[in-house]
Short mmCIF file of C-alpha atoms in Angstrom, two decimals:
data_model
loop_
_atom_site.label_atom_id
_atom_site.label_comp_id
_atom_site.label_asym_id
_atom_site.label_seq_id
_atom_site.Cartn_x
_atom_site.Cartn_y
_atom_site.Cartn_z
CA MET I 414 14.88 -39.35 1.39
CA LEU I 415 11.00 -39.63 3.00
CA ARG I 416 10.37 -42.57 4.24
CA THR I 417 7.63 -44.46 2.54
CA GLY I 418 5.21 -45.30 6.03
CA ILE I 419 2.33 -42.66 4.40
CA ALA I 420 1.47 -42.50 1.23
CA PHE I 421 1.20 -38.59 -0.40
CA VAL I 422 0.82 -38.14 -3.80
CA THR I 423 2.16 -35.19 -5.99
CA ILE I 424 0.58 -32.56 -7.45
CA ALA I 425 1.96 -32.33 -11.45
CA THR I 426 -0.05 -29.47 -12.09
CA ASN I 427 1.83 -26.56 -13.19
CA LEU I 428 0.41 -23.62 -10.86
CA LEU I 429 1.60 -21.00 -13.40
CA ASP I 430 -0.76 -22.67 -15.63
CA LEU I 431 -3.56 -22.22 -13.51
CA PHE I 432 -2.99 -18.81 -12.23
CA PRO I 433 -0.28 -16.63 -14.57
CA PHE I 434 -1.40 -13.95 -12.75
CA SER I 435 -1.57 -12.32 -9.91
CA PRO I 436 -4.38 -9.69 -8.83
CA ASP I 437 -2.05 -6.91 -9.31
CA GLY I 438 -2.02 -8.01 -12.96
CA LYS I 439 1.69 -9.38 -12.54
CA HIS I 440 2.69 -12.53 -14.04
CA MET I 441 3.51 -15.35 -11.62
CA THR I 442 6.56 -15.27 -12.78
CA ASP I 443 7.06 -11.80 -10.64
CA PHE I 444 7.16 -13.80 -7.84
CA ASN I 445 10.47 -15.17 -5.70
CA PRO I 446 10.01 -17.48 -3.24
CA ALA I 447 13.87 -17.40 -2.51
CA ALA I 448 12.57 -13.87 -0.67
CA TYR I 449 11.02 -15.71 1.69
CA ARG I 450 11.44 -17.82 4.83
CA ILE I 451 9.11 -20.71 6.36
CA LEU I 452 8.94 -21.81 9.74
CA ALA I 453 7.13 -25.33 10.14
CA VAL I 454 5.86 -26.21 13.43
CA ASP I 455 5.09 -29.76 13.76
CA ASP I 456 5.52 -32.68 16.51
CA ASP I 457 5.83 -35.74 13.28
CA ALA I 458 9.20 -35.62 11.75
CA LEU I 459 7.63 -37.36 8.79
CA ILE I 460 5.23 -34.22 7.92
CA LEU I 461 8.47 -32.30 8.88
CA GLU I 462 10.61 -33.79 6.15
CA LEU I 463 7.72 -33.15 3.97
CA ILE I 464 6.92 -29.35 4.19
CA GLU I 465 10.38 -28.75 4.38
CA GLU I 466 11.85 -30.53 1.23
CA SER I 467 8.64 -29.48 -0.76
CA LEU I 468 9.31 -25.61 0.23
CA LEU I 469 12.92 -25.97 -0.74
CA ARG I 470 12.87 -27.38 -4.05
CA SER I 471 10.14 -24.73 -4.57
CA GLY I 472 12.61 -22.33 -3.80
CA PHE I 473 11.44 -20.77 -0.32
CA GLN I 474 13.77 -20.57 3.15
CA VAL I 475 12.88 -22.66 5.37
CA ALA I 476 13.22 -23.26 9.03
CA THR I 477 11.91 -26.44 10.89
CA VAL I 478 10.85 -27.11 14.87
CA SER I 479 9.32 -30.07 16.11
CA SER I 480 7.16 -28.12 19.23
CA GLY I 481 5.18 -24.48 19.68
CA GLU I 482 7.87 -23.24 22.29
CA ASP I 483 10.29 -23.94 20.09
CA GLY I 484 8.56 -22.04 17.38
CA LEU I 485 8.61 -18.90 19.84
CA ASP I 486 12.59 -19.40 20.96
CA TRP I 487 13.42 -19.66 16.95
CA MET I 488 11.93 -16.66 16.63
CA LYS I 489 13.50 -14.86 19.51
CA ARG I 490 16.61 -15.98 17.84
CA GLU I 491 15.77 -16.06 14.09
CA GLY I 492 13.57 -12.95 13.81
CA MET I 493 10.26 -13.28 12.50
CA PRO I 494 9.32 -15.65 9.43
CA ASP I 495 6.82 -14.03 6.55
CA LEU I 496 5.29 -17.29 6.74
CA ALA I 497 4.01 -20.05 9.24
CA VAL I 498 3.28 -23.55 8.55
CA VAL I 499 1.61 -24.86 12.06
CA ASP I 500 -0.27 -28.87 13.02
CA ILE I 501 -3.05 -27.58 14.89
CA ASN I 502 -2.98 -30.83 17.24
CA MET I 503 0.40 -31.23 19.34
CA PRO I 504 -0.38 -33.20 22.16
CA PHE I 505 2.75 -32.79 24.47
CA GLY I 506 2.79 -29.11 25.17
CA MET I 507 1.85 -26.10 23.46
CA ASP I 508 -0.55 -27.08 21.01
CA GLY I 509 -0.88 -25.46 17.18
CA LEU I 510 -4.10 -22.82 18.19
CA GLU I 511 -2.10 -21.67 21.69
CA PHE I 512 1.04 -21.29 19.36
CA CYS I 513 -0.49 -19.07 17.26
CA THR I 514 -2.40 -17.00 19.84
CA GLN I 515 0.57 -16.62 21.50
CA VAL I 516 2.36 -15.33 18.44
CA HIS I 517 -0.95 -13.14 17.26
CA ASN I 518 -0.41 -11.18 20.44
CA PHE I 519 2.54 -9.27 19.31
CA SER I 520 2.13 -9.68 15.44
CA ASP I 521 0.30 -10.41 12.34
CA LEU I 522 2.53 -13.21 10.94
CA PRO I 523 0.00 -14.99 8.58
CA ILE I 524 -0.64 -18.49 9.72
CA ILE I 525 -1.75 -21.68 7.63
CA MET I 526 -3.11 -24.47 10.00
CA LEU I 527 -2.15 -28.33 9.20
CA THR I 528 -5.11 -30.30 10.98
CA ALA I 529 -5.89 -33.94 10.75
CA VAL I 530 -9.13 -33.17 12.53
CA GLU I 531 -12.64 -32.77 10.44
CA ASN I 532 -14.40 -31.48 13.10
CA GLU I 533 -15.78 -28.24 11.47
CA SER I 534 -15.76 -26.59 14.65
CA THR I 535 -12.32 -26.91 15.46
CA ILE I 536 -11.31 -25.31 11.59
CA ILE I 537 -13.93 -22.20 11.57
CA GLN I 538 -12.17 -21.36 14.77
CA ALA I 539 -8.72 -21.87 13.83
CA ILE I 540 -9.68 -20.07 11.13
CA GLU I 541 -11.70 -17.68 13.14
CA THR I 542 -8.39 -16.92 15.21
CA CYS I 543 -5.30 -16.99 14.35
CA ALA I 544 -5.58 -18.76 10.42
CA GLU I 545 -5.19 -17.06 6.86
CA ASP I 546 -5.58 -20.99 5.60
CA TYR I 547 -6.13 -24.80 6.38
CA VAL I 548 -4.66 -27.55 5.25
CA THR I 549 -6.51 -31.66 6.06
CA LYS I 550 -4.06 -34.34 6.59
CA PRO I 551 -3.01 -35.97 4.67
CA PHE I 552 -1.96 -33.47 1.94
CA THR I 553 0.17 -33.20 -1.11
CA PRO I 554 2.86 -31.24 -1.13
CA GLY I 555 1.77 -29.12 -3.97
CA GLU I 556 -1.19 -27.95 -1.79
CA VAL I 557 0.94 -26.58 0.84
CA ILE I 558 2.89 -24.85 -1.45
CA ALA I 559 -0.03 -23.54 -3.42
CA ARG I 560 -1.48 -22.22 -0.75
CA ALA I 561 2.18 -20.50 0.69
CA ARG I 562 2.24 -18.67 -2.50
CA ARG I 563 -0.93 -17.60 -3.12
CA ILE I 564 -0.82 -15.97 0.58
CA LEU I 565 2.92 -14.52 0.46
CA ARG I 566 2.03 -12.82 -3.00
CA ARG I 567 -1.15 -11.33 -1.47
CA ILE I 568 0.77 -9.58 1.34
CA GLY I 569 4.13 -9.63 -0.29
CA PRO I 570 8.06 -9.17 1.23
CA PHE I 571 8.30 -7.11 4.18
CA PRO I 572 9.61 -4.20 3.58
CA PHE I 573 12.97 -4.81 5.86
CA PRO I 574 15.20 -7.93 6.59
CA LEU I 575 13.36 -10.08 9.10
CA GLU I 576 16.16 -10.70 11.84
CA ALA I 577 16.55 -11.12 15.37
CA LEU I 578 16.29 -7.25 15.19
CA THR I 579 14.60 -5.56 12.46
CA ARG I 580 16.60 -2.86 11.37
CA VAL I 581 14.48 0.06 9.52
CA ASP I 582 17.29 3.04 9.39
CA GLY I 583 20.15 3.85 11.58
CA ASN I 584 17.91 4.60 14.48
CA LEU I 585 15.24 1.80 14.71
CA SER I 586 15.67 -1.54 14.92
CA ILE I 587 12.76 -3.56 16.34
CA ASP I 588 12.88 -6.88 18.14
CA PHE I 589 9.31 -8.29 17.94
CA ALA I 590 9.40 -11.64 19.62
CA GLY I 591 10.69 -10.08 22.12
CA CYS I 592 8.78 -6.36 21.80
CA GLN I 593 11.07 -4.16 22.00
CA ALA I 594 12.47 -1.45 19.44
CA ILE I 595 15.89 -0.13 19.46
CA VAL I 596 15.72 3.76 19.02
CA ALA I 597 19.02 5.68 18.90
CA GLY I 598 20.64 3.25 20.54
CA THR I 599 18.43 2.95 23.60
CA PRO I 600 16.29 -0.30 24.80
CA VAL I 601 13.03 0.59 24.05
CA SER I 602 9.61 -1.64 25.86
CA LEU I 603 7.04 -1.83 23.99
CA THR I 604 3.47 -3.69 25.14
CA PRO I 605 2.19 -6.63 22.36
CA THR I 606 -0.36 -4.83 20.99
CA GLU I 607 2.30 -1.67 20.15
CA THR I 608 4.11 -4.22 18.43
CA LYS I 609 1.98 -6.09 16.55
CA LEU I 610 0.57 -2.40 15.41
CA LEU I 611 4.02 -1.74 14.56
CA TYR I 612 4.48 -4.60 12.74
CA LEU I 613 1.01 -4.13 10.71
CA LEU I 614 2.61 -0.84 10.10
CA ILE I 615 5.88 -1.56 8.62
CA ARG I 616 4.55 -4.68 6.57
CA SER I 617 2.85 -1.93 4.51
CA THR I 618 5.30 0.59 4.47
CA ALA I 619 4.26 3.86 2.85
CA LYS I 620 0.60 2.15 2.58
CA PRO I 621 -1.66 3.90 4.37
CA LEU I 622 -3.55 1.37 6.20
CA ASN I 623 -7.82 1.97 6.73
CA THR I 624 -8.74 2.50 10.04
CA ASP I 625 -11.12 -0.65 9.61
CA TYR I 626 -8.48 -2.50 9.16
CA LEU I 627 -6.00 -1.94 11.82
CA LEU I 628 -9.11 -2.68 14.45
CA ARG I 629 -9.96 -5.84 12.61
CA ARG I 630 -6.39 -7.22 12.55
CA LEU I 631 -5.38 -5.15 15.77
CA TRP I 632 -9.02 -6.89 18.23
CA PRO I 633 -10.36 -9.17 15.45
CA HIS I 634 -13.07 -10.02 18.50
CA ASP I 635 -13.85 -6.81 20.05
CA THR I 636 -15.58 -3.54 19.04
CA PHE I 637 -13.39 -0.79 19.83
CA HIS I 638 -14.20 2.76 18.73
CA HIS I 639 -11.05 4.88 16.67
CA GLU I 640 -10.06 6.27 19.88
CA ARG I 641 -8.62 3.10 21.31
CA LEU I 642 -6.41 2.70 18.26
CA ARG I 643 -5.53 6.92 18.06
CA VAL I 644 -4.37 6.31 22.07
CA TYR I 645 -2.12 3.58 21.21
CA VAL I 646 -0.82 5.10 18.05
CA HIS I 647 0.01 8.30 19.74
CA ARG I 648 1.92 6.18 22.65
CA LEU I 649 3.70 4.31 20.06
CA ARG I 650 5.13 7.46 18.02
CA SER I 651 5.96 8.79 21.54
CA LYS I 652 8.02 5.74 22.13
CA LEU I 653 10.03 5.85 19.08
CA THR I 654 10.10 9.35 18.67
CA VAL I 655 14.12 11.14 19.72
CA ASP I 656 12.81 14.64 19.31
CA PRO I 657 8.96 15.32 20.71
CA ASP I 658 9.12 18.02 18.20
CA GLN I 659 9.66 16.24 15.29
CA PRO I 660 8.08 12.96 15.32
CA LYS I 661 9.25 10.18 12.86
CA TYR I 662 8.08 7.19 10.89
CA ILE I 663 4.26 6.66 11.68
CA SER I 664 1.74 9.96 10.14
CA SER I 665 -2.18 10.26 10.05
CA VAL I 666 -4.11 10.22 6.42
CA ARG I 667 -6.65 12.06 6.49
CA GLY I 668 -10.24 10.05 5.84
CA VAL I 669 -7.69 6.84 5.36
CA GLY I 670 -5.74 5.82 8.59
CA TYR I 671 -2.01 5.85 9.35
CA VAL I 672 1.16 5.29 7.39
CA PHE I 673 4.88 3.92 8.31
CA ASP I 674 7.69 5.76 6.32
CA THR I 675 11.11 5.98 6.95
CA GLU I 676 11.17 9.15 4.99
CA GLU I 677 9.53 12.87 5.90
CA LEU I 678 6.16 12.78 3.79
CA SER I 679 5.64 15.80 1.70
CA VAL I 680 1.73 14.49 0.20
CA ASN I 681 -0.31 17.80 1.58
CA ASN I 682 -2.97 14.91 3.43
CA PHE I 683 -0.65 13.12 5.29
CA SER I 684 0.07 14.75 8.89
CA GLU I 685 1.56 13.68 12.19
CA GLU I 686 -0.73 15.39 13.97
CA GLU I 687 -3.52 13.16 15.81
#
């Protein structure tokens, strides 16, 4: 049971009554929290306990760690979570912003930041650099749950089981935290940017991603031309290909961008060529 050193107010309002439909028109009961695992990172044991109990009661899978370093180690052992809830201010070791920056070097993991800082510039920095959303301490459990649901409903479940090695098919598995692919049984090193690009593409398997969207997610603070993205796609294709004459997984979509798929695409405007 939670200790009573801090008073928290429980939200009694049922979210289903407030927002009965998701943006795609589906009823919220289509959302299955059990399909998602959330990693909470905070050096305050009380806050971790509150978050864990609240999310578990809502049906999510939950893991907790007390530092950014432990969070990175957890990802290497267990694989990527679907969402992270991260305290921005952890005075010992890696703080929340540094942890999120490192994670976003090799992935596009959605993150909710927790902050006791009311400084607007700090909140803006968190949102602009790494956070999908933020919650100010003290907070209600229902606020974290509502924000987690909103983000995960928008993104949807990862199409393949998130484990230390995420298995795509019989020929391809990905270690996102380790920046490595296993291609036909052979380990292949990936750069952090290649890994993040692959994460973005796999997360939207069979859904073409716009080139400008990929540029914004890969290099949010820089201006790059489409040619740089084409170079990274070409390198990534080469690393994931056993037979250079029959490249797999990443296809170009004329006038749109790129799509990841595990089967041969038959739509006419999809091409394996640059």
